[in-house]
PDB file of C-alpha atoms in Angstrom:
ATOM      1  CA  UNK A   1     -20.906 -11.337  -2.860  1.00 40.00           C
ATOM      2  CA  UNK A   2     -17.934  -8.787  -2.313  1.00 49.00           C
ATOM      3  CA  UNK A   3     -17.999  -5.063  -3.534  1.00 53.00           C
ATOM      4  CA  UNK A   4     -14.491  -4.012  -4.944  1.00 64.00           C
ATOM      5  CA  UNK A   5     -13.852  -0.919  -2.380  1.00 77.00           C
ATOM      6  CA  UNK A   6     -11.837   1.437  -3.491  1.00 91.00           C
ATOM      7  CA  UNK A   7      -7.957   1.475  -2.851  1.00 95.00           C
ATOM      8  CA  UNK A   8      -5.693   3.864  -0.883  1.00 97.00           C
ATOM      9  CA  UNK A   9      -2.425   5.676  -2.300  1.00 98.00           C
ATOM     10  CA  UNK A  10       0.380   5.255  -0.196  1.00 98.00           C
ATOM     11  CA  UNK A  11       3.049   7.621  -0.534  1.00 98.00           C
ATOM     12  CA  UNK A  12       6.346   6.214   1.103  1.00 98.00           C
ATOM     13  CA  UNK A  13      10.072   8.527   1.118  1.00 97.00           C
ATOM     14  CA  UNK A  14      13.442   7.344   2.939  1.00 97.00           C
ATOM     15  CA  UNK A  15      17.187   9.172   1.905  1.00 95.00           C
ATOM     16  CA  UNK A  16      18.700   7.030  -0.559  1.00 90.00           C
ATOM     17  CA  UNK A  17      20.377   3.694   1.207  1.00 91.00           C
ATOM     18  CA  UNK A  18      17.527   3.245   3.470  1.00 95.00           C
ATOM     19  CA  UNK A  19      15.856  -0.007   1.843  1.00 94.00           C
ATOM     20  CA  UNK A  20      13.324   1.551   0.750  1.00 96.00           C
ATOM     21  CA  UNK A  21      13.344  -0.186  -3.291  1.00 92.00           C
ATOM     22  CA  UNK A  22      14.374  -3.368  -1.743  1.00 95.00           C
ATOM     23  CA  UNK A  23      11.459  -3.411   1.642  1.00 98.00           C
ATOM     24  CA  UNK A  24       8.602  -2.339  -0.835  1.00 97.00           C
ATOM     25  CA  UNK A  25       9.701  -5.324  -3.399  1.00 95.00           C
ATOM     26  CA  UNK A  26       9.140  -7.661  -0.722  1.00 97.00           C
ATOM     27  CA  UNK A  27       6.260  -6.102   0.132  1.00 98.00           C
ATOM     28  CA  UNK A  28       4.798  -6.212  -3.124  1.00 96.00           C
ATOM     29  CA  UNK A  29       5.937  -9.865  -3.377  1.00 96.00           C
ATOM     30  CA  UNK A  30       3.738 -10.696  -0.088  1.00 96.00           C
ATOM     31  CA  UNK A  31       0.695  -8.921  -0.372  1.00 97.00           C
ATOM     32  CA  UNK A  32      -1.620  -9.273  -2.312  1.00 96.00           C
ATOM     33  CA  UNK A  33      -3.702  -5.864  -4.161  1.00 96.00           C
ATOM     34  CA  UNK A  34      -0.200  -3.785  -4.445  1.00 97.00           C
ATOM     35  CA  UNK A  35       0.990  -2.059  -7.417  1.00 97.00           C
ATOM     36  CA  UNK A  36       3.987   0.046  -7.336  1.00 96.00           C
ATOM     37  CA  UNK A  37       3.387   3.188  -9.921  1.00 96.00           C
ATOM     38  CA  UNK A  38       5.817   3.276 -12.429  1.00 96.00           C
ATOM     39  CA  UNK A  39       6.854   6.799 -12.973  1.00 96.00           C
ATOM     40  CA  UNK A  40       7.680   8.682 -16.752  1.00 97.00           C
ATOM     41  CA  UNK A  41      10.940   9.817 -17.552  1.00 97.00           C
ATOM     42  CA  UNK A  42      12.655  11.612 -20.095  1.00 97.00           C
ATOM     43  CA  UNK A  43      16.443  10.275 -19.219  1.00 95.00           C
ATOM     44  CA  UNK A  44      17.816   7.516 -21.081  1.00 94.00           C
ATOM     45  CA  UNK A  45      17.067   3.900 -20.845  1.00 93.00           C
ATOM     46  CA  UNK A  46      20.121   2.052 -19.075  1.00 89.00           C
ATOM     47  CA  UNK A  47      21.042  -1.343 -19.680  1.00 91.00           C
ATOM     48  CA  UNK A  48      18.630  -3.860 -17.850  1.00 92.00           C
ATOM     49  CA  UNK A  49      15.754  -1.529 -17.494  1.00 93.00           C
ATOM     50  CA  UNK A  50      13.021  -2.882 -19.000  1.00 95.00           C
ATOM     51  CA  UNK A  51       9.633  -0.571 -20.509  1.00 96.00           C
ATOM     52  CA  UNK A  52       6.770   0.053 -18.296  1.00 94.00           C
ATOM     53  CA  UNK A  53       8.478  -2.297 -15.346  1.00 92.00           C
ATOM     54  CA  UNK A  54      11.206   0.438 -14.208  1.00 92.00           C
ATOM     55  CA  UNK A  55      10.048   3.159 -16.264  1.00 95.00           C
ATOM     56  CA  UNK A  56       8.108   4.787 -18.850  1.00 97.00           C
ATOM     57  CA  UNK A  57      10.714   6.340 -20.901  1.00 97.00           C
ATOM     58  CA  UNK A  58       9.255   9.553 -23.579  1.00 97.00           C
ATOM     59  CA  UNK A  59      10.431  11.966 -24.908  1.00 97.00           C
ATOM     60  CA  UNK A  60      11.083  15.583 -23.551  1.00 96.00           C
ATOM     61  CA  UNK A  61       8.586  17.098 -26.161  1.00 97.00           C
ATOM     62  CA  UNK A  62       6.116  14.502 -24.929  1.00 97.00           C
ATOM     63  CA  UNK A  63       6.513  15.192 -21.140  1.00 97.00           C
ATOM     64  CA  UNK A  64       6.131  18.697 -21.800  1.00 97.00           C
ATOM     65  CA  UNK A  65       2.500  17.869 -23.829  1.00 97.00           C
ATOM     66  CA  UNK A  66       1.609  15.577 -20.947  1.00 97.00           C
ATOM     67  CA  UNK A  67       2.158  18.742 -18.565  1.00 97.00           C
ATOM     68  CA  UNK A  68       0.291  21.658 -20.141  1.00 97.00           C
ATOM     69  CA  UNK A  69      -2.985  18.788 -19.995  1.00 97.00           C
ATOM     70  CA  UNK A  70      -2.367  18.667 -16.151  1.00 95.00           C
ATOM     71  CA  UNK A  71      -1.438  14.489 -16.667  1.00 97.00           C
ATOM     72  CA  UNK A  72       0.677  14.168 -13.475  1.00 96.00           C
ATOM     73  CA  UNK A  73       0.145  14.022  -9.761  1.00 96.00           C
ATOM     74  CA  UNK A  74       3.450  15.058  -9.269  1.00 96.00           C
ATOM     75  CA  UNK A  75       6.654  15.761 -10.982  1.00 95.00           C
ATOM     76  CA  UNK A  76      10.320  16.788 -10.726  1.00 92.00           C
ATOM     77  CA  UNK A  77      13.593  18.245 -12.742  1.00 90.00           C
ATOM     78  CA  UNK A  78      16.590  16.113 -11.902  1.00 83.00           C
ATOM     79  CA  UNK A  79      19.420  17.741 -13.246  1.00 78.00           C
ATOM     80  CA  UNK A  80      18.453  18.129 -16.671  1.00 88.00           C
ATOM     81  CA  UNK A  81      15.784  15.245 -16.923  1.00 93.00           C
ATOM     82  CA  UNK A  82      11.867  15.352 -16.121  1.00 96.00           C
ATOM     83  CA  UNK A  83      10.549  12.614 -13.618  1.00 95.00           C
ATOM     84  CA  UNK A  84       6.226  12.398 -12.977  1.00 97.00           C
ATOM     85  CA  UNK A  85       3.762  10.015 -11.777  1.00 96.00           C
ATOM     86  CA  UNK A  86       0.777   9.581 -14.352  1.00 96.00           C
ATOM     87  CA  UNK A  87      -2.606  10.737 -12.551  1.00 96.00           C
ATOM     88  CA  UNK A  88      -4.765   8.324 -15.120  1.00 95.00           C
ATOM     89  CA  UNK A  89      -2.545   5.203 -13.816  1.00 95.00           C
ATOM     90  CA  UNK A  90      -2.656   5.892  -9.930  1.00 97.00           C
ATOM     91  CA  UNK A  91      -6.841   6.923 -10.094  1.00 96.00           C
ATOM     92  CA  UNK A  92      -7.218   3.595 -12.569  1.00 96.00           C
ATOM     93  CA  UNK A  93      -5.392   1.295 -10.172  1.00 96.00           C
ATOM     94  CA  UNK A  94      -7.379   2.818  -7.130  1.00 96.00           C
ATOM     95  CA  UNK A  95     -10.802   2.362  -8.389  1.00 95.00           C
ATOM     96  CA  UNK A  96      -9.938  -0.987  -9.441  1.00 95.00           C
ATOM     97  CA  UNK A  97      -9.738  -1.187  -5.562  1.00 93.00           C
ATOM     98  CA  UNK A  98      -5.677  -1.759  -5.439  1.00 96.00           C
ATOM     99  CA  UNK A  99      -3.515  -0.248  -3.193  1.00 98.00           C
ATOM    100  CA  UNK A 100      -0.493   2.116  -4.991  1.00 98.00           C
ATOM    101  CA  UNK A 101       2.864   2.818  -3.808  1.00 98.00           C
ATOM    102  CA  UNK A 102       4.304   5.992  -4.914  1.00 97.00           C
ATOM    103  CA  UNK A 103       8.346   5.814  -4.215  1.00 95.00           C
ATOM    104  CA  UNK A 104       8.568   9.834  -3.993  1.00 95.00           C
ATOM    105  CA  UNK A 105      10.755  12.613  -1.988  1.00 94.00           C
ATOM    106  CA  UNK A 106       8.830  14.870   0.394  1.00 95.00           C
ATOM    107  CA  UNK A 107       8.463  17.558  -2.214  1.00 94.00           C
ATOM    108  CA  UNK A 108       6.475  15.407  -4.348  1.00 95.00           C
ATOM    109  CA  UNK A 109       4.712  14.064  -1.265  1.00 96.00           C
ATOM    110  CA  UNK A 110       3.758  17.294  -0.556  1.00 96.00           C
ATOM    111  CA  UNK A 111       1.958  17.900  -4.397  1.00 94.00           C
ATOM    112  CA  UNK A 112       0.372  14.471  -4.362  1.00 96.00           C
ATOM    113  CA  UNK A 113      -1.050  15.347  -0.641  1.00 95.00           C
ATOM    114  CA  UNK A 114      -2.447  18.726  -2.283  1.00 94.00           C
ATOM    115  CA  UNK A 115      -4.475  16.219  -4.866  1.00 93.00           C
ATOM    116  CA  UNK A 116      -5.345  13.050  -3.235  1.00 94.00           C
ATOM    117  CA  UNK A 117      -6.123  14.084   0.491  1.00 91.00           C
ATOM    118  CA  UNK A 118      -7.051  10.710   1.586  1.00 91.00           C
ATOM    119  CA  UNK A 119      -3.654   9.462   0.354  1.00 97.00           C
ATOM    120  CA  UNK A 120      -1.155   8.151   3.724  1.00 98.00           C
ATOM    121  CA  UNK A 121       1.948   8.666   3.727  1.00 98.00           C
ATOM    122  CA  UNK A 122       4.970   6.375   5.307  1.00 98.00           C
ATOM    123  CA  UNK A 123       8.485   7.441   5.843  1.00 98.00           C
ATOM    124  CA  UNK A 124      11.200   4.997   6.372  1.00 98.00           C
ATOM    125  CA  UNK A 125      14.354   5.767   8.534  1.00 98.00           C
ATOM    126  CA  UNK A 126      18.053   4.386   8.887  1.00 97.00           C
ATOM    127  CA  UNK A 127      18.688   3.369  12.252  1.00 97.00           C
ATOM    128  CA  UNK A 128      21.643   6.058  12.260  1.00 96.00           C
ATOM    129  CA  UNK A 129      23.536   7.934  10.215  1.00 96.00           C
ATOM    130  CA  UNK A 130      26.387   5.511  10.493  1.00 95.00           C
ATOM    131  CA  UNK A 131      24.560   2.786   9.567  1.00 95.00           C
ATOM    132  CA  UNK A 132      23.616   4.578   6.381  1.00 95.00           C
ATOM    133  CA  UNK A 133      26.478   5.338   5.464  1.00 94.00           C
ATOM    134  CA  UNK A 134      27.867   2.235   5.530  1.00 93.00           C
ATOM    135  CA  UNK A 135      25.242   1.051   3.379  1.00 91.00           C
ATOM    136  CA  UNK A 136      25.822   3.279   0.926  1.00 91.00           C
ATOM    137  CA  UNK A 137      30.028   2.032   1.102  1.00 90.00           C
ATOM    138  CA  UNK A 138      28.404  -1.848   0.780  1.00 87.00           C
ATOM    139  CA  UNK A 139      27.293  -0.958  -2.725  1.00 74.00           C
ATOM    140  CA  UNK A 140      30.492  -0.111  -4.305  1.00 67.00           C
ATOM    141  CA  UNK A 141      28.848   1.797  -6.779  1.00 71.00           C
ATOM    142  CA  UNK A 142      29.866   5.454  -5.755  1.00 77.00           C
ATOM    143  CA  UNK A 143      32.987   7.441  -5.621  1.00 86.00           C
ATOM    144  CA  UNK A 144      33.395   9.208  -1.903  1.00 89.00           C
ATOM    145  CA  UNK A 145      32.182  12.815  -3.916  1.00 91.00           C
ATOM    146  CA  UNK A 146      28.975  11.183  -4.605  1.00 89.00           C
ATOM    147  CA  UNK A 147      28.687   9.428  -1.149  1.00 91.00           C
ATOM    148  CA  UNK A 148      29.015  12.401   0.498  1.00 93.00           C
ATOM    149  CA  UNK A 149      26.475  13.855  -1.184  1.00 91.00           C
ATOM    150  CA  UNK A 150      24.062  11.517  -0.642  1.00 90.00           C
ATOM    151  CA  UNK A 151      24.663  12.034   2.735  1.00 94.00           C
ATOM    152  CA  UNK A 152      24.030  16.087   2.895  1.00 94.00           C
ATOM    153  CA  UNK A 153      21.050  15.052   0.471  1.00 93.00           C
ATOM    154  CA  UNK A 154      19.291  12.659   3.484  1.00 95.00           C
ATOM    155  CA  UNK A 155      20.036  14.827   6.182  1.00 95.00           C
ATOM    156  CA  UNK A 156      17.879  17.002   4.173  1.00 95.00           C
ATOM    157  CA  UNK A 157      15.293  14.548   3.372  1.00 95.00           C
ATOM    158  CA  UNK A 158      15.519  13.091   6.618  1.00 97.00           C
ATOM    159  CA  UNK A 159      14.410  16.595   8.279  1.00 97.00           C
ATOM    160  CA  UNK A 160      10.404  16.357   6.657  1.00 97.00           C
ATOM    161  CA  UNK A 161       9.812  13.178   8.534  1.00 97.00           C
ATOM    162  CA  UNK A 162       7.460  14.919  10.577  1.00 97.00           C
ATOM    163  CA  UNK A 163       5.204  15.520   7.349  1.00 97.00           C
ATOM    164  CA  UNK A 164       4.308  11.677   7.172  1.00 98.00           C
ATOM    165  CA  UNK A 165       1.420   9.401   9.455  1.00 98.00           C
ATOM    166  CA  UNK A 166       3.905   6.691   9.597  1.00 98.00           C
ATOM    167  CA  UNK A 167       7.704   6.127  10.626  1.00 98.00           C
ATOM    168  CA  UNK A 168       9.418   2.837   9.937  1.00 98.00           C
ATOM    169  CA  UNK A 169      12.525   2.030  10.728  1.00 98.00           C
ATOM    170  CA  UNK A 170      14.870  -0.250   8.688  1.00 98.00           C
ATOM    171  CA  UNK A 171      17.361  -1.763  11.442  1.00 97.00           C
ATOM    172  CA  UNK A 172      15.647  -5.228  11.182  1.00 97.00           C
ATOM    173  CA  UNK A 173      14.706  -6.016   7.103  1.00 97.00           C
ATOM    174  CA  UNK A 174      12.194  -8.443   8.759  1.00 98.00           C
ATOM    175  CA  UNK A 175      10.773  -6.288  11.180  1.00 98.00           C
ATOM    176  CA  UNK A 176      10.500  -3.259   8.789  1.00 98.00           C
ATOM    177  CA  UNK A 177       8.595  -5.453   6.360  1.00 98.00           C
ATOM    178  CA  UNK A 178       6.337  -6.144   8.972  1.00 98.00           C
ATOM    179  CA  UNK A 179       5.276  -2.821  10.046  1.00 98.00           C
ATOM    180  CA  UNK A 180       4.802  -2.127   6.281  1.00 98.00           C
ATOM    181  CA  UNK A 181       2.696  -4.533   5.791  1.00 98.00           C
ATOM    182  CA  UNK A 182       0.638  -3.833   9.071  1.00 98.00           C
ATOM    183  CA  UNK A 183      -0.178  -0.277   7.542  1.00 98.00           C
ATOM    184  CA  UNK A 184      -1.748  -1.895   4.367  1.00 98.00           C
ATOM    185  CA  UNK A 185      -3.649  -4.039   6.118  1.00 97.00           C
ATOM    186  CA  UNK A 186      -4.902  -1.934   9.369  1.00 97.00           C
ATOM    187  CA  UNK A 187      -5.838   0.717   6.225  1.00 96.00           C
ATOM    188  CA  UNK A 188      -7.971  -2.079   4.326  1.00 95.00           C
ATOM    189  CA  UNK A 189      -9.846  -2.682   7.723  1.00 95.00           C
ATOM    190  CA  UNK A 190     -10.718   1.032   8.217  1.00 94.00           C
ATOM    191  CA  UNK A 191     -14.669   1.286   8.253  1.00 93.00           C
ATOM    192  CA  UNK A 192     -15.550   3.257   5.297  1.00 89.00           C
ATOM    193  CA  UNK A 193     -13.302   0.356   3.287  1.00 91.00           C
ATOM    194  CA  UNK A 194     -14.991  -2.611   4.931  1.00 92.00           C
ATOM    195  CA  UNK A 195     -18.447  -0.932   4.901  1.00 91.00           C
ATOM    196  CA  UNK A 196     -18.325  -1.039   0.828  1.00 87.00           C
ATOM    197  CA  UNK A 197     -16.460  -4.777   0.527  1.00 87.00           C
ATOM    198  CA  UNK A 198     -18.663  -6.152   3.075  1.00 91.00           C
ATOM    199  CA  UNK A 199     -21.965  -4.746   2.293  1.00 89.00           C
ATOM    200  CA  UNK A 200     -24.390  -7.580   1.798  1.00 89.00           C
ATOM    201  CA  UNK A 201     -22.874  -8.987   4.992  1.00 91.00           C
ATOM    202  CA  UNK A 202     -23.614  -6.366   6.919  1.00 92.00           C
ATOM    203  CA  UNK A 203     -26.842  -6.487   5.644  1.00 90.00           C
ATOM    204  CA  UNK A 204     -27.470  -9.885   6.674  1.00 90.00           C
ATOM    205  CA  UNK A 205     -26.052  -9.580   9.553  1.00 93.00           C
ATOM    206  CA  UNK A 206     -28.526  -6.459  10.449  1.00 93.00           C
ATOM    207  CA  UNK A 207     -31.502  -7.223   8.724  1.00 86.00           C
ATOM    208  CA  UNK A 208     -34.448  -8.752  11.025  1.00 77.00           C
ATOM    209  CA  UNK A 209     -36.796 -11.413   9.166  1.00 70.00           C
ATOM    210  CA  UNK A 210     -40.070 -11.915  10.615  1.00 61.00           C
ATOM    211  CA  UNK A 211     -39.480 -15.097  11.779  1.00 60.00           C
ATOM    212  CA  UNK A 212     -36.311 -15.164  12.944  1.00 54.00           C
ATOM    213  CA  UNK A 213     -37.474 -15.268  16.402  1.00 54.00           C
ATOM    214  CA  UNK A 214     -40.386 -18.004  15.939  1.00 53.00           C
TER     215      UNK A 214
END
């Protein structure tokens, strides 16, 4: 019989055109034991974004409450909108021995790291800055104002890299899905992990009947 161990938190950044949505989809998609936390928001809902599955959306009042009772690992003011991760949802998933993705930037990295020390944390890289940028073009979703400032913005993310264990980066889609997934699983094999899912193995494997040798 198996012991349900209990799961890591994986905190993973990259600037915005990176891959980072579309790599940990995948991911999620191919391994089993992943949840992605879905984050509270006070902005709007937008077309196609469905409760619970892209968001949580409340209210500003209700944010605010969920604050003064200390109900996030981590949040942020985006222009004039409130963005957190729920502690109860992350610590729920992880003792029911999943592994959680938090899609953060480095300064909530840094308060989740302050709360969960055990968490690891993976940052994923454009090959170059041309490359990114010409990702961002592909989309054909922003003017060259906002382009360029999603450039200046991962420069600036780019430069806590050094903050994270782990550096992926997404030249090859395949490739970079397969380093992800070979920090998931090298993490699940980490003693302290097997030691609690394997336990009555290892004591089977250890124990020394009497006349085992007769």
């Amino acid at each position: 019989m198996k012991h349900r161990s209990q799961g890591t938190l994986f905190i993973v950044s990259a600037p915005s055109g990176a891959g980072k949505t579309s790599l940990l989809k995948r991911l999620r998609e191919e391994l089993e034991g992943v949840v992605i936390s879905v984050s509270h928001t006070t902005r709007p809902k937008r077309p196609g974004e469905v409760e619970g599955k892209d968001y949580f959306f409340v209210s500003r009042e209700t944010f605010e409450a969920m604050l003064t009772q200390d109900a996030f690992l981590e949040h942020a003011r985006v222009f004039d909108h409130y963005y957190g991760t729920s502690r109860h949802q992350v610590v729920e998933n992880l003792e029911r021995g999943l592994d959680v993705i938090l899609e953060i930037d480095w300064q909530g990295a840094r308060q989740v790291r302050e709360k969960i020390p055990g968490s690891r944390s993976v940052f994923i890289l454009p090959p170059s800055l041309e490359v990114l940028e010409k990702r961002l073009r592909t989309r054909a979703q922003d003017s060259e104002e906002t382009i360029a400032r999603r450039m200046r913005d991962a420069r600036s993310e780019m430069s806590h890299y050094d903050e994270y264990d782990y550096l992926v980066v997404n030249d090859d889609f395949e490739t970079a899905l397969g380093e992800l997934k070979s920090i998931l699983i090298a993490d699940r094999l980490r003693l302290e992990r097997q030691r609690r899912r394997l336990g009555p193995v290892l004591e089977n494997l250890l124990e020394e009947p009497s006349d085992f040798f007769t």
